[in-house]
Coordinates of C-alpha atoms and ligand atoms in Angstrom, one line a residue:
X18 CA 0.0 0.0 0.0
X19 CA 1.3 3.5 -0.9
X20 CA 1.9 5.9 2.0
X21 CA 1.0 9.6 1.7
X22 CA 3.9 11.6 3.1
X23 CA 3.9 15.1 4.6
X24 CA 5.8 16.2 1.4
X25 CA 2.9 14.8 -0.8
X26 CA 0.4 16.8 1.2
X27 CA 2.4 20.0 0.8
X28 CA 2.7 19.4 -3.0
X29 CA -1.2 18.8 -3.1
X30 CA -1.8 22.0 -1.1
X31 CA 0.5 24.0 -3.4
X32 CA -1.2 22.6 -6.6
X33 CA -4.6 23.5 -5.2
X34 CA -3.5 27.1 -4.3
X35 CA -2.1 27.5 -7.8
X36 CA -5.4 26.2 -9.3
X37 CA -7.3 28.8 -7.3
X38 CA -4.9 31.6 -8.3
X39 CA -5.3 30.6 -12.0
X40 CA -9.1 30.6 -11.7
X41 CA -9.0 34.1 -10.0
X42 CA -6.7 35.4 -12.8
X43 CA -9.0 34.0 -15.5
X44 CA -12.0 35.6 -13.8
X45 CA -10.2 38.9 -13.5
X46 CA -9.6 38.9 -17.3
X47 CA -13.4 38.7 -17.7
X48 CA -14.5 41.0 -14.8
X49 CA -12.1 43.9 -15.7
X50 CA -14.2 44.7 -18.7
X51 CA -17.1 45.5 -16.4
X52 CA -15.1 48.5 -15.2
X53 CA -13.6 49.4 -18.7
X54 CA -17.1 49.9 -20.1
X55 CA -19.2 50.2 -16.9
X56 CA -20.9 53.4 -17.9
X57 CA -22.3 51.7 -21.0
X58 CA -25.1 49.9 -19.0
X59 CA -26.5 53.1 -17.6
X60 CA -26.1 54.9 -20.9
X61 CA -28.0 52.2 -22.8
X62 CA -30.8 52.1 -20.3
X63 CA -31.1 55.9 -20.5
X64 CA -31.2 55.5 -24.3
X65 CA -34.1 53.0 -23.9
X66 CA -36.0 55.5 -21.7
X67 CA -35.3 58.4 -24.1
X68 CA -36.6 56.2 -26.9
X69 CA -39.6 55.2 -24.8
X70 CA -39.1 51.5 -25.7
X71 CA -41.0 50.1 -22.7
X72 CA -44.0 52.4 -23.2
X73 CA -44.1 51.7 -27.0
X74 CA -44.1 47.9 -26.5
X75 CA -46.6 48.3 -23.7
X76 CA -49.0 50.3 -25.9
X77 CA -48.6 47.6 -28.6
X78 CA -49.9 45.0 -26.2
X79 CA -46.7 43.8 -24.5
X80 CA -44.7 42.5 -27.5
X81 CA -43.5 43.9 -30.8
X82 CA -41.3 42.9 -33.7
X83 CA -38.1 44.7 -34.5
X84 CA -39.6 46.0 -37.7
X85 CA -42.7 47.4 -36.0
X86 CA -40.6 49.0 -33.3
X87 CA -38.3 50.6 -35.9
X88 CA -41.2 51.8 -37.9
X89 CA -42.9 53.4 -34.8
X90 CA -39.6 55.1 -33.9
X91 CA -39.1 56.1 -37.6
X92 CA -35.5 54.7 -37.6
X93 CA -33.6 51.9 -39.4
X94 CA -33.7 48.6 -37.6
X95 CA -29.9 48.1 -37.7
X96 CA -28.8 50.3 -34.7
X97 CA -32.0 49.5 -32.8
X98 CA -31.4 45.8 -33.2
X99 CA -28.0 46.2 -31.5
X100 CA -29.5 48.2 -28.6
X101 CA -32.2 45.5 -28.2
X102 CA -29.7 42.7 -28.3
X103 CA -27.7 44.4 -25.5
X104 CA -30.9 45.0 -23.4
X105 CA -32.0 41.4 -24.0
X106 CA -28.7 40.2 -22.7
X107 CA -29.3 42.1 -19.5
X108 CA -32.9 40.7 -19.2
X109 CA -34.3 44.2 -20.0
X110 CA -36.8 43.0 -22.7
X111 CA -36.9 39.4 -23.9
X112 CA -35.9 38.6 -27.5
X113 CA -37.6 35.6 -29.2
X114 CA -38.3 34.5 -32.8
X115 CA -41.6 33.5 -34.5
X116 CA -41.6 30.3 -36.5
X117 CA -41.0 32.5 -39.6
X118 CA -37.9 33.9 -37.9
X119 CA -39.3 37.4 -37.1
X120 CA -37.5 39.0 -34.1
X121 CA -40.0 39.8 -31.3
X122 CA -39.3 41.8 -28.1
X123 CA -41.5 41.5 -25.0
X124 CA -41.5 43.0 -21.5
X125 CA -39.7 41.5 -18.5
X126 CA -39.8 42.5 -14.8
X127 CA -36.8 44.8 -15.4
X128 CA -38.2 46.5 -18.6
X129 CA -41.5 47.1 -16.7
X130 CA -39.5 49.3 -14.3
X131 CA -39.0 51.7 -17.2
X132 CA -42.7 52.0 -17.8
X133 CA -43.8 55.5 -16.9
X134 CA -47.2 54.5 -15.5
X135 CA -46.0 51.6 -13.3
X136 CA -45.9 52.1 -9.5
X137 CA -42.4 50.6 -9.3
X138 CA -40.9 52.5 -12.3
X139 CA -37.4 53.9 -11.7
X140 CA -37.0 55.7 -15.0
X141 CA -36.9 59.2 -13.4
X142 CA -34.2 58.1 -11.0
X143 CA -32.1 56.8 -13.9
X144 CA -32.7 60.0 -15.9
X145 CA -31.5 62.1 -12.9
X146 CA -28.4 60.1 -12.2
X147 CA -27.4 60.2 -15.9
X148 CA -27.5 63.9 -16.3
X149 CA -24.2 65.8 -16.8
X150 CA -24.9 67.6 -13.5
X151 CA -24.9 64.3 -11.5
X152 CA -22.2 62.6 -13.7
X153 CA -19.6 65.3 -13.7
X154 CA -18.8 65.1 -9.9
X155 CA -17.7 61.5 -10.4
X156 CA -14.8 62.6 -12.6
X157 CA -13.3 64.6 -9.7
X158 CA -13.8 62.0 -7.0
X159 CA -10.1 61.3 -6.5
X160 CA -9.6 65.1 -5.7
X161 CA -12.3 64.8 -3.1
X162 CA -10.7 61.7 -1.5
X163 CA -7.3 63.4 -1.5
X164 CA -9.0 66.5 0.0
X165 CA -7.6 68.6 -2.9
X166 CA -11.2 69.8 -3.4
X167 CA -14.2 70.1 -1.1
X168 CA -17.3 68.4 -2.3
X169 CA -17.0 66.9 -5.8
X170 CA -20.5 68.2 -6.7
X171 CA -19.4 71.8 -5.7
X172 CA -16.2 71.5 -7.7
X173 CA -18.1 70.4 -10.8
X174 CA -21.2 72.5 -10.5
X175 CA -20.1 75.6 -8.6
X176 CA -22.3 75.1 -5.5
X177 CA -23.9 72.3 -3.5
X178 CA -26.8 70.2 -4.8
X179 CA -29.6 72.0 -2.9
X180 CA -28.4 75.5 -3.8
X181 CA -28.0 74.3 -7.4
X182 CA -31.5 72.9 -7.6
X183 CA -33.1 75.9 -5.9
X184 CA -31.9 77.9 -9.0
X185 CA -32.5 75.3 -11.7
X186 CA -36.2 74.4 -11.8
X187 CA -35.7 71.5 -14.3
X188 CA -33.0 69.9 -12.1
X189 CA -35.2 70.3 -9.0
X190 CA -38.0 68.5 -10.8
X191 CA -35.7 65.7 -11.8
X192 CA -34.7 65.3 -8.1
X193 CA -38.3 65.3 -6.9
X194 CA -39.4 62.9 -9.6
X195 CA -36.5 60.5 -8.8
X196 CA -37.2 60.6 -5.1
X197 CA -40.9 60.0 -5.8
X198 CA -39.9 56.9 -7.7
X199 CA -38.1 55.5 -4.7
X200 CA -40.9 56.5 -2.3
X201 CA -43.5 54.6 -4.4
X202 CA -41.3 51.5 -4.0
X203 CA -40.2 51.9 -0.4
X204 CA -43.4 53.2 1.3
X205 CA -45.4 50.0 0.7
X206 CA -42.4 48.0 2.1
X207 CA -42.5 50.2 5.2
X208 CA -46.2 49.6 5.7
X209 CA -45.8 45.9 5.1
X210 CA -42.6 45.4 7.2
X211 CA -43.6 47.7 10.2
X212 CA -47.4 47.1 10.8
X213 CA -47.6 49.0 14.1
X214 CA -45.3 51.9 13.2
X215 CA -48.1 54.5 13.3
X216 CA -50.4 53.0 16.0
X217 CA -51.9 55.8 18.1
X218 CA -50.3 58.5 16.0
X219 CA -52.6 61.3 14.9
X220 CA -50.1 63.4 12.9
X221 CA -46.7 63.2 11.3
X222 CA -44.3 65.7 9.6
X223 CA -42.2 64.4 6.7
X224 CA -39.0 66.3 7.1
X225 CA -37.4 66.9 3.6
X226 CA -40.3 65.1 2.2
X227 CA -39.8 66.3 -1.4
X228 CA -42.9 66.6 -3.5
X229 CA -45.1 64.9 -0.8
X230 CA -45.4 61.5 -2.5
X231 CA -44.5 59.7 0.8
X232 CA -47.0 61.8 2.8
X233 CA -49.8 61.1 0.4
X234 CA -49.1 57.4 0.4
X235 CA -49.0 57.2 4.2
X236 CA -52.2 59.2 4.6
X237 CA -54.0 57.1 2.0
X238 CA -53.0 53.9 3.7
X239 CA -53.8 55.3 7.3
X240 CA -56.8 57.6 6.7
X241 CA -57.0 58.6 10.4
X242 CA -53.6 60.3 10.2
X243 CA -52.8 63.9 9.1
X244 CA -49.6 64.7 7.3
X245 CA -47.4 67.7 6.9
X246 CA -45.0 67.6 4.0
X247 CA -42.1 69.8 4.9
X248 CA -39.4 70.9 2.5
X249 CA -37.9 74.0 0.9
X250 CA -40.6 76.4 -0.3
X251 CA -39.6 75.9 -4.0
X252 CA -40.0 72.2 -3.6
X253 CA -43.4 72.1 -1.8
X254 CA -44.8 74.7 -4.1
X255 CA -44.9 71.9 -6.7
X256 CA -46.0 69.3 -4.3
X257 CA -48.7 66.6 -5.1
X258 CA -52.1 67.5 -3.8
X259 CA -53.8 65.1 -1.4
X260 CA -56.5 65.4 1.1
X261 CA -55.0 65.1 4.6
X262 CA -51.6 66.4 3.5
X263 CA -50.5 70.0 4.1
X264 CA -47.4 71.3 2.4
X265 CA -45.2 73.6 4.5
X266 CA -42.1 75.4 3.2
X267 CA -39.1 76.1 5.4
X268 CA -35.6 75.1 6.4
X269 CA -35.2 72.2 8.7
X270 CA -32.0 73.7 10.2
X271 CA -34.3 76.6 11.6
X272 CA -37.3 74.7 12.8
X273 CA -39.6 71.8 11.9
X274 CA -43.4 72.0 12.1
X275 CA -45.0 70.3 15.1
X276 CA -46.6 66.9 14.9
X277 CA -46.9 63.6 16.9
X278 CA -44.0 62.1 15.0
X279 CA -41.3 63.3 12.7
X280 CA -40.6 61.0 9.6
X281 CA -37.3 61.6 7.8
X282 CA -36.4 59.5 4.8
X283 CA -33.1 59.7 2.8
X284 CA -32.3 63.1 4.3
X285 CA -29.8 62.4 7.0
X286 CA -27.5 60.5 4.6
X287 CA -27.0 63.8 2.7
X288 CA -25.3 65.3 5.8
X289 CA -22.3 64.9 8.1
X290 CA -22.8 64.0 11.8
X291 CA -22.8 67.6 13.1
X292 CA -25.6 68.7 10.7
X293 CA -27.5 65.4 11.4
X294 CA -27.4 66.2 15.1
X295 CA -28.8 69.7 14.4
X296 CA -31.6 68.3 12.2
X297 CA -32.4 65.5 14.7
X298 CA -32.6 68.1 17.6
X299 CA -35.1 70.2 15.5
X300 CA -37.1 67.0 14.9
X301 CA -37.0 66.3 18.7
X302 CA -38.4 69.8 19.4
X303 CA -41.2 69.3 16.9
X304 CA -42.6 65.9 18.2
X305 CA -45.3 65.5 20.9
X306 CA -44.0 64.9 24.5
X307 CA -46.1 61.8 25.1
X308 CA -46.2 59.7 21.9
X309 CA -43.3 61.4 20.1
X310 CA -40.7 59.6 18.1
X311 CA -38.6 60.1 15.0
X312 CA -39.0 57.6 12.2
X313 CA -35.8 57.5 10.2
X314 CA -35.7 55.6 6.9
X315 CA -32.2 55.1 5.8
X316 CA -29.7 52.4 4.8
X317 CA -27.9 50.6 7.6
X318 CA -24.6 49.4 6.2
X319 CA -23.5 46.0 7.5
X320 CA -20.2 46.1 9.3
X321 CA -19.1 42.8 7.9
X322 CA -19.6 41.1 4.5
X323 CA -23.2 40.1 4.1
X324 CA -25.4 38.1 1.8
X325 CA -28.2 40.8 2.0
X326 CA -29.2 41.3 -1.6
X327 CA -29.5 45.1 -1.1
X328 CA -26.1 45.6 0.4
X329 CA -24.5 46.2 -3.0
X330 CA -27.0 49.0 -3.6
X331 CA -26.2 50.5 -0.2
X332 CA -22.5 50.5 -0.9
X333 CA -23.2 52.2 -4.3
X334 CA -25.4 54.7 -2.5
X335 CA -22.5 55.5 -0.1
X336 CA -20.3 56.3 -3.1
X337 CA -23.2 58.5 -4.5
X338 CA -23.1 60.4 -1.2
X339 CA -19.3 60.8 -1.5
X340 CA -19.7 62.2 -5.1
X341 CA -22.8 64.3 -4.6
X342 CA -22.7 65.7 -1.0
X343 CA -20.2 67.5 1.1
X344 CA -20.2 65.3 4.2
X345 CA -23.0 62.8 3.6
X346 CA -22.6 59.1 4.0
X347 CA -24.4 55.8 4.6
X348 CA -24.0 54.7 8.2
X349 CA -23.4 51.4 10.1
X350 CA -25.6 50.4 13.1
X351 CA -22.8 51.6 15.3
X352 CA -22.6 55.0 13.6
X353 CA -26.4 55.3 13.9
X354 CA -26.3 54.5 17.5
X355 CA -23.6 57.0 18.2
X356 CA -25.4 59.7 16.2
X357 CA -28.7 59.2 17.9
X358 CA -27.1 59.1 21.3
X359 CA -25.4 62.5 20.6
X360 CA -28.7 64.0 19.4
X361 CA -30.3 63.0 22.7
X362 CA -32.4 60.0 21.8
X363 CA -32.5 57.5 24.7
X364 CA -33.2 54.3 22.7
X365 CA -34.0 53.2 19.2
X366 CA -35.2 50.1 17.3
X367 CA -34.2 49.1 13.8
X368 CA -36.6 47.2 11.5
X369 CA -35.1 45.8 8.3
X370 CA -37.5 45.9 5.4
X371 CA -37.4 44.6 1.8
X372 CA -35.5 47.7 0.5
X373 CA -32.2 49.5 0.5
X374 CA -33.4 51.4 3.6
X375 CA -34.3 50.2 7.1
X376 CA -36.7 51.8 9.4
X377 CA -35.2 53.3 12.6
X378 CA -37.6 54.3 15.4
X379 CA -35.8 56.8 17.7
X380 CA -37.3 57.7 21.1
X381 CA -36.3 60.8 23.1
Ligands
SAM29 C1 -32.7 63.0 -1.0 S1 -34.2 64.0 -1.0 C2 -35.3 62.9 -0.1 C3 -36.7 63.3 -0.4 C4 -37.8 62.4 0.3 N1 -37.6 62.3 1.7 C5 -37.8 61.0 -0.3 O1 -37.1 60.1 0.3 O2 -38.4 60.7 -1.3 C6 -33.7 65.2 0.3 C7 -34.7 66.2 0.5 O3 -34.3 67.1 1.5 C8 -34.7 68.4 1.2 N2 -33.8 69.4 1.9 C9 -32.5 69.6 1.9 N3 -32.1 70.5 2.7 C10 -33.2 71.0 3.3 C11 -33.5 72.0 4.3 N4 -32.5 72.7 4.8 N5 -34.7 72.2 4.8 C12 -35.8 71.4 4.3 N6 -35.6 70.4 3.3 C13 -34.3 70.2 2.9 C14 -34.4 68.5 -0.3 O4 -35.2 69.5 -0.9 C15 -35.0 67.1 -0.8 O5 -36.3 67.1 -1.1

């Protein structure tokens, strides 16, 4: 019988390590292209939105041949075919062939997220992020990291994102529409994942509530509640009208309108810790003494590697904060705990929901 020696084991280990290294090298040869041409994915999806592909196919009953699509768009089929082939490869539209060989495109769950009338459409968010205003800060990100410049957004656009949008009506609308997209996706998840969140609450104020989509959705799902949508005057002046929702313009660093609870979604991540403490203190002053709490809807970054399917989006969002804000960031549980403690909140609960964000209930 042959004996396995210690030397044999070392050789086997060495060969195994070499095999893994070779596999990683081969994988790197493939993966590096993701970064070489990474921007292409966003650009092609923006192109699909600009062309209105999802809406055209929807209007045609959910599927369409390449020739019909080209004729509706009044273009030649050749470039369009290449765009559709790419999108099909990403499962944005499905390509099939009839028995006569005609190319047909139909909707998929991903292409339906580009449909303007769908509740979960994200088209406006993609259009916002793909504007030159939002893309140009990324090109100066290394200067921001090396602290050669302040905010990358300011360096590219001359002022911070909120001052810029106060003077640029079209950009402000793009932001509000993009935020409304996310609100339509996340608010149902908040209601589903935190059934008792508003029990006993008669009124809330949505701080930095954008166009009021969130407030309207909350009031419609809990008709006994009254909502205040609070944001800059130029934002609330174009707010959505809904019975039970009052729009109030102001600056959250000065004061926040009074209500039982303050709700604040995707606002604190735009700011550094010192500003967050100021905002949270204003929220604390606004809420009722007996049933008051602040409901924060924000990402909670996992401290360790996680299998959570939204974690990649959270880490991307943290990079967006680095590019688009001065001191904003996504926070870990430990960072939230430290922040809430400094702002004078005695305890808090975190409710994970099926979304990029979690719901944090903070009690004074
Ligand atoms: C990222 S958006 C979030 C919008 C909304 N909460 C949502 O999640 O759909 C941040 C909001 O904060 C508002 N905001 C920024 N600074 C503010 C301030 N000083 N006072 C009031 N609102 C402010 C912006 O106008 C914007 O609507």
